[in-house]
Coordinates of C-alpha atoms and ligand atoms in Angstrom, one line a residue:
M20 CA 104.9 46.8 51.5
V21 CA 104.9 44.4 48.9
N22 CA 108.8 44.6 47.7
N23 CA 109.0 43.4 44.3
K24 CA 112.6 43.1 43.7
A25 CA 112.4 39.9 46.7
F26 CA 109.4 38.3 45.2
I27 CA 112.1 38.1 42.2
T28 CA 114.1 36.3 43.9
L29 CA 112.0 34.2 45.9
V30 CA 110.7 33.3 42.8
S31 CA 114.0 32.7 40.6
L32 CA 116.0 30.7 43.4
G33 CA 113.8 30.4 45.6
A34 CA 112.0 27.2 43.6
T35 CA 115.9 25.3 44.9
F36 CA 114.9 25.6 48.9
V37 CA 111.5 24.6 47.3
V38 CA 112.6 21.2 45.5
N39 CA 114.3 20.1 49.0
V40 CA 111.4 20.6 50.9
L41 CA 109.1 18.3 48.7
A42 CA 112.0 16.3 48.9
Q43 CA 111.7 14.8 52.5
Q44 CA 108.8 14.2 53.0
S45 CA 109.5 10.1 51.6
S46 CA 112.1 8.5 51.5
Q47 CA 110.5 5.2 51.8
G48 CA 110.7 2.7 48.5
N49 CA 114.1 4.3 47.3
D50 CA 115.2 0.3 47.4
I51 CA 113.3 -0.9 45.2
W52 CA 114.8 1.4 42.4
D53 CA 118.1 0.0 43.4
K54 CA 120.7 2.7 42.9
A55 CA 122.4 2.3 39.4
S56 CA 121.8 -1.5 39.0
P57 CA 121.2 -1.6 35.1
S58 CA 120.1 -5.3 35.4
K59 CA 116.8 -3.5 36.5
T60 CA 116.6 -1.4 33.2
S61 CA 115.0 -2.1 29.7
T62 CA 113.2 -1.0 27.5
E63 CA 110.5 -2.3 28.0
L64 CA 108.3 -1.4 31.3
R65 CA 109.3 -3.8 33.1
W66 CA 107.2 -3.4 37.3
R67 CA 107.5 -5.1 40.6
D68 CA 105.1 -3.3 43.7
C69 CA 106.5 -0.5 45.6
Y70 CA 105.9 2.1 47.9
T71 CA 102.4 0.9 48.9
Q72 CA 100.1 -0.8 46.3
L73 CA 102.3 1.3 43.4
Q74 CA 104.9 -0.9 40.4
C75 CA 107.9 0.8 39.9
A76 CA 109.9 0.3 36.7
R77 CA 113.1 1.4 35.3
L78 CA 113.3 2.4 31.1
Q79 CA 115.9 2.3 29.4
V80 CA 116.3 5.7 26.6
P81 CA 118.7 6.9 25.4
L82 CA 121.2 9.9 26.7
N83 CA 121.4 11.3 22.9
Y84 CA 118.2 10.3 20.0
S85 CA 120.4 11.9 17.3
D86 CA 122.8 8.1 18.5
P87 CA 120.3 5.7 20.2
E88 CA 123.1 3.0 20.2
G89 CA 125.1 5.8 22.2
D90 CA 125.2 6.2 26.8
T91 CA 121.7 5.4 27.3
A92 CA 119.5 6.6 30.4
S93 CA 117.8 4.7 32.9
I94 CA 114.5 6.4 33.4
A95 CA 112.4 5.3 36.7
V96 CA 109.8 5.0 36.2
I97 CA 105.8 4.5 38.4
R98 CA 102.3 4.1 38.5
L99 CA 99.0 3.2 40.7
P100 CA 97.4 0.6 37.9
S101 CA 94.1 0.4 36.7
P102 CA 92.1 -3.0 38.4
L103 CA 90.7 -2.3 35.5
A104 CA 93.4 -3.2 32.8
G105 CA 92.5 -6.0 30.8
T106 CA 88.4 -4.8 30.1
D107 CA 86.9 -3.4 27.8
D108 CA 86.8 -0.6 30.3
Y109 CA 90.6 -0.1 30.5
K110 CA 92.2 3.6 29.5
G111 CA 95.1 3.5 29.1
P112 CA 98.0 5.6 30.8
I113 CA 97.9 9.0 32.5
L114 CA 101.3 10.9 32.4
F115 CA 101.6 12.9 34.9
N116 CA 104.2 16.2 35.8
P117 CA 104.5 17.5 38.9
G118 CA 106.2 21.1 37.5
G119 CA 109.2 22.2 38.4
P120 CA 111.2 21.9 36.8
G121 CA 113.1 19.3 38.6
G122 CA 110.3 17.8 40.4
S123 CA 110.0 14.0 41.1
G124 CA 106.8 12.6 39.8
V125 CA 108.3 9.6 41.0
Q126 CA 107.5 11.2 44.8
M127 CA 104.7 13.3 43.2
I128 CA 103.0 9.2 42.8
A129 CA 103.6 7.1 46.1
D130 CA 102.2 10.8 47.9
G131 CA 98.9 11.6 45.5
G132 CA 98.5 8.8 43.0
A133 CA 95.4 7.3 45.0
A134 CA 93.3 10.9 45.2
F135 CA 94.0 10.9 41.3
S136 CA 92.9 8.1 40.2
E137 CA 89.9 9.1 42.7
L138 CA 89.8 12.2 40.3
L139 CA 89.8 10.8 36.6
G140 CA 88.5 7.4 37.4
A141 CA 90.2 3.7 37.6
N142 CA 90.1 3.9 34.4
F143 CA 93.7 4.8 34.6
D144 CA 96.7 3.5 34.9
I145 CA 97.9 7.2 37.2
V146 CA 101.9 7.1 35.5
S147 CA 105.2 9.4 36.5
F148 CA 108.5 9.6 36.0
D149 CA 111.8 11.4 37.2
P150 CA 112.2 13.6 34.2
R151 CA 115.9 12.6 33.0
G152 CA 118.3 14.0 35.4
V153 CA 116.7 14.1 38.7
G154 CA 115.0 12.8 41.3
L155 CA 116.0 8.3 40.8
S156 CA 116.4 8.8 37.3
I157 CA 120.2 8.5 36.4
P158 CA 122.3 9.2 35.5
R159 CA 120.9 12.5 38.5
V160 CA 122.7 16.2 38.0
S161 CA 124.1 16.8 41.4
F162 CA 126.8 19.9 41.1
F163 CA 127.7 18.2 45.3
D164 CA 129.7 15.6 46.1
T165 CA 127.8 15.2 49.1
E166 CA 124.4 16.0 50.8
A167 CA 125.7 17.7 53.5
Q168 CA 128.3 19.9 51.1
R169 CA 125.5 20.4 49.6
Q170 CA 123.3 21.3 53.3
F171 CA 126.4 23.8 54.1
F172 CA 125.7 25.2 51.2
G173 CA 122.4 26.9 51.9
S174 CA 119.4 27.0 50.0
F175 CA 118.4 30.9 49.8
D176 CA 118.6 34.8 50.1
V177 CA 116.2 37.3 49.6
V178 CA 117.1 40.7 48.1
N179 CA 116.5 42.0 51.0
A180 CA 117.4 40.8 53.5
T181 CA 120.8 42.5 53.9
S182 CA 122.4 45.3 52.5
D183 CA 124.2 43.1 50.1
G184 CA 122.0 40.8 49.6
L185 CA 121.7 41.6 45.6
A186 CA 125.2 40.6 45.0
R187 CA 125.7 37.9 47.7
I188 CA 123.1 36.3 45.6
W189 CA 124.8 37.4 42.4
A190 CA 128.5 35.4 44.2
R191 CA 126.7 32.4 44.5
A192 CA 124.8 31.8 42.2
Q193 CA 128.7 32.1 39.9
I194 CA 130.1 29.2 42.7
T195 CA 126.9 26.8 41.5
G196 CA 128.1 28.0 38.1
A197 CA 131.4 27.1 38.3
L198 CA 130.0 23.9 40.6
A199 CA 127.6 22.6 37.4
A200 CA 130.5 23.4 35.5
R201 CA 132.8 21.1 37.3
H202 CA 130.1 18.9 37.3
N203 CA 129.7 18.1 33.7
Q204 CA 131.9 15.3 32.3
H205 CA 131.6 15.1 28.4
N206 CA 128.8 18.1 28.6
I207 CA 126.6 15.8 30.3
L208 CA 124.6 18.8 31.1
E209 CA 123.8 18.8 27.1
H210 CA 121.3 16.0 27.6
F211 CA 118.8 17.3 30.5
N212 CA 116.9 19.1 28.6
T213 CA 113.0 19.6 28.3
E214 CA 112.9 18.3 24.6
N215 CA 114.7 15.3 25.1
T216 CA 112.7 15.1 28.4
A217 CA 109.3 14.5 25.9
R218 CA 111.1 12.3 24.2
D219 CA 110.9 10.3 26.8
M220 CA 108.0 10.6 27.4
L221 CA 107.1 9.4 24.2
K222 CA 109.2 6.0 25.1
I223 CA 106.9 5.2 28.0
V224 CA 104.0 5.6 26.3
E225 CA 105.0 3.3 23.9
A226 CA 106.8 0.9 26.8
H227 CA 102.7 1.0 27.1
G228 CA 102.0 -0.5 24.4
Q229 CA 99.9 2.8 23.8
R230 CA 100.9 5.4 20.7
N231 CA 99.2 8.7 22.3
I232 CA 99.5 9.9 25.2
Q233 CA 97.0 11.2 27.3
Y234 CA 99.0 13.9 30.0
W235 CA 98.5 16.2 32.8
G236 CA 101.0 18.3 32.8
F237 CA 100.9 20.7 36.3
S238 CA 103.3 25.0 36.5
Y239 CA 106.8 23.7 34.2
G240 CA 105.7 20.5 33.1
T241 CA 103.2 23.0 31.0
V242 CA 106.3 23.9 28.7
L243 CA 106.9 19.9 28.5
G244 CA 103.4 18.7 28.1
A245 CA 104.0 21.9 24.9
T246 CA 106.9 21.1 23.7
F247 CA 105.4 16.9 23.3
A248 CA 103.1 18.8 21.2
S249 CA 105.1 20.5 18.9
L250 CA 106.8 17.6 19.1
F251 CA 104.6 14.7 18.7
P252 CA 101.1 16.6 17.3
G253 CA 100.0 13.8 16.1
R254 CA 101.0 11.6 19.0
I255 CA 97.9 13.1 21.6
D256 CA 94.8 12.0 23.0
R257 CA 94.6 14.7 26.0
L258 CA 96.8 17.2 27.3
V259 CA 96.0 18.8 30.2
L260 CA 97.7 22.1 31.0
D261 CA 97.7 23.6 33.9
G262 CA 98.7 26.2 35.3
V263 CA 99.9 27.3 31.9
V264 CA 103.7 28.6 31.7
D265 CA 104.0 31.5 29.0
A266 CA 107.8 31.5 27.6
E267 CA 107.2 34.4 25.9
D268 CA 105.7 36.5 27.9
Y269 CA 108.6 34.5 30.6
Y270 CA 111.4 35.9 28.7
A271 CA 110.1 39.3 28.4
T272 CA 108.2 40.5 31.0
L273 CA 108.7 38.2 33.8
W274 CA 109.9 40.6 36.5
S275 CA 106.5 42.9 36.4
K276 CA 104.2 40.7 35.9
N277 CA 104.5 37.6 38.1
L278 CA 105.0 40.6 41.0
L279 CA 101.4 41.9 39.6
D280 CA 100.0 37.9 40.7
A281 CA 101.3 37.9 43.3
D282 CA 100.3 40.8 45.6
K283 CA 97.1 40.1 43.6
T284 CA 97.0 36.4 45.7
L285 CA 97.4 39.0 48.3
Q286 CA 95.5 41.2 48.3
I287 CA 92.7 38.5 49.1
F288 CA 95.0 37.1 52.0
F289 CA 94.0 40.6 53.1
D290 CA 90.2 40.5 51.7
D291 CA 89.7 36.9 52.5
C292 CA 90.8 37.1 56.1
F293 CA 89.3 40.7 56.7
E294 CA 85.9 38.5 55.5
A295 CA 86.1 35.4 57.2
G296 CA 85.9 38.0 60.1
P297 CA 88.3 37.7 63.4
D298 CA 87.0 34.3 64.7
A299 CA 88.3 31.8 61.7
C300 CA 91.2 34.4 60.8
P301 CA 93.7 35.5 63.4
F302 CA 95.0 38.0 62.1
Y303 CA 91.6 40.1 61.4
E304 CA 91.7 43.9 61.0
P305 CA 88.0 46.6 60.6
S306 CA 90.1 46.6 56.3
P307 CA 91.5 44.9 54.0
Q308 CA 93.6 47.9 54.7
A309 CA 94.9 47.6 57.6
I310 CA 95.6 43.9 57.6
S311 CA 97.8 44.6 54.9
R312 CA 99.5 47.6 56.9
K313 CA 100.1 45.2 60.2
L314 CA 101.6 42.8 57.4
D315 CA 104.4 45.3 55.9
D316 CA 104.6 47.0 59.9
L317 CA 105.1 43.2 61.4
T318 CA 107.6 42.9 58.9
R319 CA 109.7 46.2 59.3
A320 CA 109.1 45.1 63.1
I321 CA 111.5 41.8 61.6
F322 CA 113.8 42.8 59.6
L323 CA 115.2 44.6 62.8
R324 CA 114.6 42.2 65.3
P325 CA 114.6 38.4 64.6
V326 CA 112.0 35.5 66.6
P327 CA 114.2 32.6 67.4
V328 CA 112.2 29.0 68.1
V329 CA 112.9 25.6 68.4
T330 CA 110.5 22.8 68.3
D331 CA 110.8 19.8 68.8
I332 CA 112.2 19.0 64.6
S333 CA 113.9 21.0 64.2
Y334 CA 115.5 25.7 65.2
G335 CA 116.2 28.8 63.2
L336 CA 115.2 32.0 63.6
V337 CA 111.9 34.2 61.9
D338 CA 113.8 37.0 60.0
Y339 CA 112.5 39.0 57.5
A340 CA 114.1 36.3 54.6
R341 CA 111.6 33.5 56.2
L342 CA 108.7 35.7 56.6
R343 CA 109.5 36.6 52.7
M344 CA 109.9 32.6 52.0
S345 CA 106.6 31.9 54.0
I346 CA 104.3 33.7 52.8
F347 CA 105.3 33.0 49.4
Q348 CA 105.1 29.5 49.7
S349 CA 101.5 30.0 51.5
L350 CA 100.5 32.5 48.6
W351 CA 101.0 29.6 45.7
S352 CA 98.9 26.8 47.6
P353 CA 96.0 29.5 50.2
Y354 CA 93.7 26.6 51.0
A355 CA 97.1 24.9 52.6
F356 CA 99.0 27.3 54.0
F357 CA 96.6 31.2 54.8
P358 CA 94.2 30.5 57.9
Q359 CA 98.2 28.5 58.9
L360 CA 99.7 32.4 57.7
A361 CA 96.3 35.0 59.4
Q362 CA 97.8 32.4 62.6
G363 CA 101.3 32.3 62.1
L364 CA 100.9 36.8 61.8
A365 CA 98.7 37.3 64.9
D366 CA 100.9 34.9 66.9
L367 CA 104.7 36.8 65.7
I368 CA 103.2 40.2 66.4
N369 CA 103.1 38.2 70.0
G370 CA 106.4 37.2 70.2
D371 CA 106.0 33.1 69.6
G372 CA 107.0 33.1 65.7
T373 CA 106.7 28.8 65.7
T374 CA 103.4 28.8 64.5
L375 CA 105.0 30.6 61.6
Y376 CA 108.1 28.6 61.9
Q377 CA 106.2 25.7 61.3
I378 CA 105.2 26.9 57.8
M379 CA 108.6 26.0 56.7
E380 CA 109.9 23.9 58.3
Q381 CA 112.5 20.4 57.6
P382 CA 114.4 18.3 60.2
L383 CA 117.2 19.9 61.0
F384 CA 119.9 17.9 58.4
D385 CA 121.4 14.6 59.5
C386 CA 125.0 13.4 58.3
S387 CA 125.2 9.5 57.1
C388 CA 127.9 10.7 55.7
G389 CA 131.0 7.4 53.8
T390 CA 127.1 6.9 52.6
P391 CA 126.5 7.7 48.9
T392 CA 124.2 10.8 48.3
P393 CA 121.4 9.1 49.6
P394 CA 118.6 9.1 45.9
T395 CA 116.1 12.0 47.0
I396 CA 115.0 15.1 45.2
I397 CA 117.2 17.3 44.9
A398 CA 117.1 21.1 42.7
D399 CA 120.2 20.6 40.2
G400 CA 118.3 18.2 38.0
G401 CA 116.2 21.6 37.5
I402 CA 118.8 24.1 37.5
A403 CA 120.1 22.0 34.1
I404 CA 117.4 21.4 32.0
S405 CA 116.6 25.1 32.7
C406 CA 119.5 26.3 31.3
T407 CA 120.4 23.8 28.9
D408 CA 121.9 26.9 25.8
G409 CA 124.8 26.3 29.3
E410 CA 124.4 30.4 29.4
E411 CA 127.6 32.9 31.3
V412 CA 128.0 34.2 33.8
R413 CA 127.3 37.6 33.6
D414 CA 129.9 39.8 34.7
T415 CA 128.5 42.1 37.2
V416 CA 126.2 42.7 39.2
D417 CA 124.4 45.3 38.0
E418 CA 123.7 43.0 35.4
L419 CA 122.1 40.0 37.8
E420 CA 118.4 40.2 36.5
S421 CA 120.0 39.4 33.1
Y422 CA 121.8 36.3 34.4
L423 CA 118.9 35.2 36.1
R424 CA 117.4 35.5 33.4
G425 CA 120.2 33.9 31.3
L426 CA 120.5 31.0 34.2
L427 CA 117.2 30.1 34.1
R428 CA 116.4 30.2 29.7
D429 CA 115.9 26.5 28.4
S430 CA 116.8 27.3 24.6
Q431 CA 115.2 24.1 23.5
W432 CA 111.9 25.3 25.1
G433 CA 111.9 28.3 22.4
E434 CA 113.2 26.8 20.2
G435 CA 109.5 24.0 20.9
M436 CA 107.2 27.2 20.6
A437 CA 109.0 28.4 17.6
K438 CA 107.7 25.0 16.3
A439 CA 104.5 24.9 18.0
R440 CA 103.2 27.6 16.4
K441 CA 103.9 26.7 12.9
E442 CA 101.8 23.7 13.8
T443 CA 98.0 23.9 12.8
F444 CA 96.5 20.5 14.2
Q445 CA 96.7 18.5 16.8
S446 CA 95.7 15.1 17.1
H447 CA 92.9 16.2 20.2
P448 CA 92.8 19.7 21.1
I449 CA 94.1 20.6 24.6
L450 CA 93.2 21.8 27.5
W451 CA 95.0 24.7 29.3
I452 CA 94.0 25.7 33.2
G453 CA 94.5 28.3 34.8
N454 CA 93.5 30.0 37.7
T455 CA 92.1 34.1 38.4
A456 CA 94.7 34.6 40.7
D457 CA 98.1 32.1 40.4
P458 CA 101.7 34.1 41.6
A459 CA 103.0 32.3 39.5
T460 CA 101.4 31.6 36.1
P461 CA 98.8 33.5 35.4
I462 CA 95.8 33.2 33.5
A463 CA 96.7 34.8 30.4
G464 CA 99.7 32.5 29.7
A465 CA 97.4 30.3 29.1
R466 CA 95.0 32.2 26.4
K467 CA 98.8 33.4 25.0
M468 CA 99.4 29.4 24.3
A469 CA 95.9 28.5 24.0
Q470 CA 96.5 30.5 20.9
G471 CA 99.2 28.6 19.3
F472 CA 97.2 25.1 19.1
P473 CA 93.8 25.5 17.3
G474 CA 90.9 24.3 18.4
S475 CA 92.0 23.9 22.1
V476 CA 89.8 25.4 25.0
V477 CA 91.2 27.9 28.5
L478 CA 89.3 26.5 31.7
A479 CA 89.0 29.2 34.7
Q480 CA 89.5 28.5 37.4
D481 CA 88.1 31.0 39.7
S482 CA 90.7 30.7 42.8
P483 CA 93.8 31.6 43.8
G484 CA 96.6 29.1 44.0
H485 CA 99.2 28.2 42.0
C486 CA 97.8 25.6 39.0
S487 CA 93.7 24.3 39.7
I488 CA 94.8 21.9 42.4
A489 CA 95.5 24.4 44.4
A490 CA 91.9 25.3 45.2
P491 CA 88.7 23.2 45.9
S492 CA 86.7 22.8 42.4
V493 CA 84.3 20.1 42.4
C494 CA 83.1 22.4 38.9
T495 CA 87.0 22.1 37.3
A496 CA 87.8 18.7 38.3
K497 CA 84.4 17.0 36.7
F498 CA 85.6 19.6 33.7
I499 CA 88.9 17.2 33.5
R500 CA 87.5 13.9 34.7
A501 CA 85.2 14.6 31.4
Y502 CA 87.6 15.7 28.7
F503 CA 90.3 12.1 30.2
M504 CA 87.2 9.6 29.8
D505 CA 85.1 11.5 26.7
G506 CA 87.9 14.4 25.3
K507 CA 84.9 17.2 25.9
L508 CA 86.3 19.9 26.1
P509 CA 84.5 22.7 28.3
N510 CA 83.7 25.9 26.2
E511 CA 85.6 28.5 26.0
G512 CA 85.1 30.9 28.8
V513 CA 84.0 29.0 31.1
V514 CA 85.0 29.7 34.8
C515 CA 84.9 27.3 37.3
P516 CA 84.5 28.4 40.7
V517 CA 85.4 27.1 44.2
D518 CA 83.7 25.1 46.1
V519 CA 83.9 27.5 49.9
P520 CA 86.1 29.6 50.9
I521 CA 89.7 29.6 52.5
F522 CA 89.0 30.0 56.1
L523 CA 85.7 28.7 56.2
E524 CA 87.3 25.6 54.7
Q525 CA 90.3 25.1 57.0
S526 CA 88.4 26.5 60.2
L527 CA 85.5 24.1 59.8
G528 CA 86.9 21.4 57.5
A529 CA 90.8 20.4 58.5
R530 CA 89.5 19.0 62.1
G531 CA 87.9 16.9 60.4
N532 CA 86.1 16.1 57.0
T533 CA 82.3 17.6 58.7
M534 CA 83.0 20.5 56.3
R535 CA 84.1 18.2 53.2
R536 CA 81.0 15.6 54.1
A537 CA 78.7 18.0 54.5
V538 CA 79.8 20.2 51.5
G539 CA 79.7 16.1 49.9
V540 CA 75.8 15.6 50.7
N541 CA 74.9 19.3 49.1
L542 CA 76.7 18.8 46.1
G543 CA 75.5 15.0 45.7
G544 CA 77.0 11.4 47.2
K545 CA 79.6 10.7 44.5
D546 CA 81.0 14.7 44.6
G547 CA 81.2 14.0 48.0
D548 CA 84.6 11.8 46.8
I549 CA 85.8 14.3 44.5
V550 CA 86.0 17.2 47.3
E551 CA 87.3 14.2 49.3
A552 CA 90.2 13.4 46.5
L553 CA 91.2 17.2 46.8
A554 CA 91.6 17.6 49.7
H555 CA 93.3 14.6 49.9
L556 CA 95.4 16.0 47.3
R557 CA 96.1 19.4 48.5
E558 CA 97.7 18.0 51.4
R559 CA 99.9 15.4 50.1
F560 CA 101.0 17.0 47.2
R561 CA 102.3 20.9 46.2
V562 CA 103.4 21.6 43.0
P563 CA 106.7 23.5 42.7
L564 CA 107.9 26.6 41.7
P565 CA 108.1 27.2 38.0
F566 CA 111.8 27.8 37.0
Ligands
LIG20 C1 124.2 13.4 20.6 O1 124.3 12.8 19.0 C2 125.0 13.2 17.3 C3 125.0 12.0 16.4 O2 126.3 11.9 16.5 C4 126.1 14.7 17.9 O3 126.4 15.0 17.2 C5 125.5 15.1 19.5 O4 127.0 16.6 19.0 C6 125.1 14.9 20.1 N1 125.1 16.1 21.2 C7 125.2 16.5 22.3 C8 125.0 17.2 23.7 O5 126.6 15.3 22.8
LIG21 C1 114.2 46.1 50.1 O1 114.2 47.1 49.2 C2 113.9 47.8 49.2 C3 114.8 48.5 47.4 O2 115.6 49.2 47.5 C4 113.5 49.4 49.7 O3 112.6 50.9 49.3 C5 112.1 48.9 50.2 O4 111.9 49.5 52.4 C6 112.8 47.4 51.7 N1 112.3 46.8 52.6 C7 113.1 46.7 53.6 C8 112.5 45.7 54.9 O5 114.1 46.8 54.3

């Protein structure tokens, strides 16, 4: 029973929740950004030490590129500087975008910068930024006056969770729209769009003293990268677009295509659980079909009887919505979550919801009433970016689907694509990457997008999960490294395998790095470092859902 409608809703509205999950992870280092202090913002990058061994700066950019003398935005930029800067081996900055829209690049580098440097080489500065409107950049989009108001409004519904589920989602979206309008003084939201963010990226590159961009974008970050390529085709040194969003397909057939992929990834859970056997997969049954049926039965049971959970840091129910959200979260990062999902489902059958609950557990909200909202990551910026078009909310629940489509639409992007298809030349070909079972961005998206950019190549990774870094593949990592180092592209048609099966990696490797080391030794010492870096990355950084 994979309920398509529910998955649609999870895909579209789940993003809100997911971004919030990531927001909790680290707020240390905030003081370095020092709120709105304009003296810290400059059209040059003035680096200050921040977090651990990182550097932060605020870059001043025009809010409206057609009005360069007008108001400005202050982009929060972060980097892990190359220790080789100033030597012949220095190869400049690589910019990252973590996806979203609305994902925080600052958070991404604070959590995963060292792992990316390990993967790509110390020759590069590892650089990212909070896109305009998002996170620590100023102005930041917020539809709520305080964090307490945001928390009490809550973040998600699931279509099937109640008989009025769809209507509730529609009604809540009306409120979000009204709040957005109320917070849209001087039409400021219009400036928060993908095209302007692409222009900001060029400013960051130039402020680094470089002419051309080197970039690795995930998920929505592929939209951003492709928009950059369409605006500035002659300013590309390296562009890796990983977990590719196909805009045209997205607008036309989102509702069916996304689901096929989600189903395919869930099928891998059933298949791999079966193959792993009862020791490694606690939700095991004697066939994948039986595992699937067991999940259906469990879902129906939970729908009728939610299970209460109290942990050391929070409490709540494992109900239908929570179960569906947790399964979906697992699908886009199977290596991180499938073993926990299998354990959680097995426990849930026995009436213990703790492990399943912990898949999406967040610390309880603690109201720091009266103090200004701390500059953590919130979803509002992403929603604003997605609707620069300002689509009106439709009138009826029946039109929810088209409303959602409107809400999530990014008109700038559509335009960018049209332009991109007319281009016949980029200064360097693009490397597109797609997983064979990505629940959010099917590899078909990568293949289709690549056709619009002559000379570019699609690298396939034979794995489930969202974006290549969701699964361990030394093969993929090496191609990406070679591309950044020397500009070498894989041959068209290359499919990279993963290094270990999901349940095996977890059962042997998660508790201590014995298994990973063993794999590393087999592959040679240097590859061992790649395996470690990939594992570290999976633990610390997750690509938020697209849109
Ligand atoms: C940006 O500036 C141009 C030129 O002043 C103006 O025509 C346009 O309306 C501005 N855009 C927005 C969204 O304010
Ligand atoms: C969810 O809704 C669909 C269609 O309305 C229905 O077929 C399915 O059984 C529902 N799922 C649950 C758990 O009620």
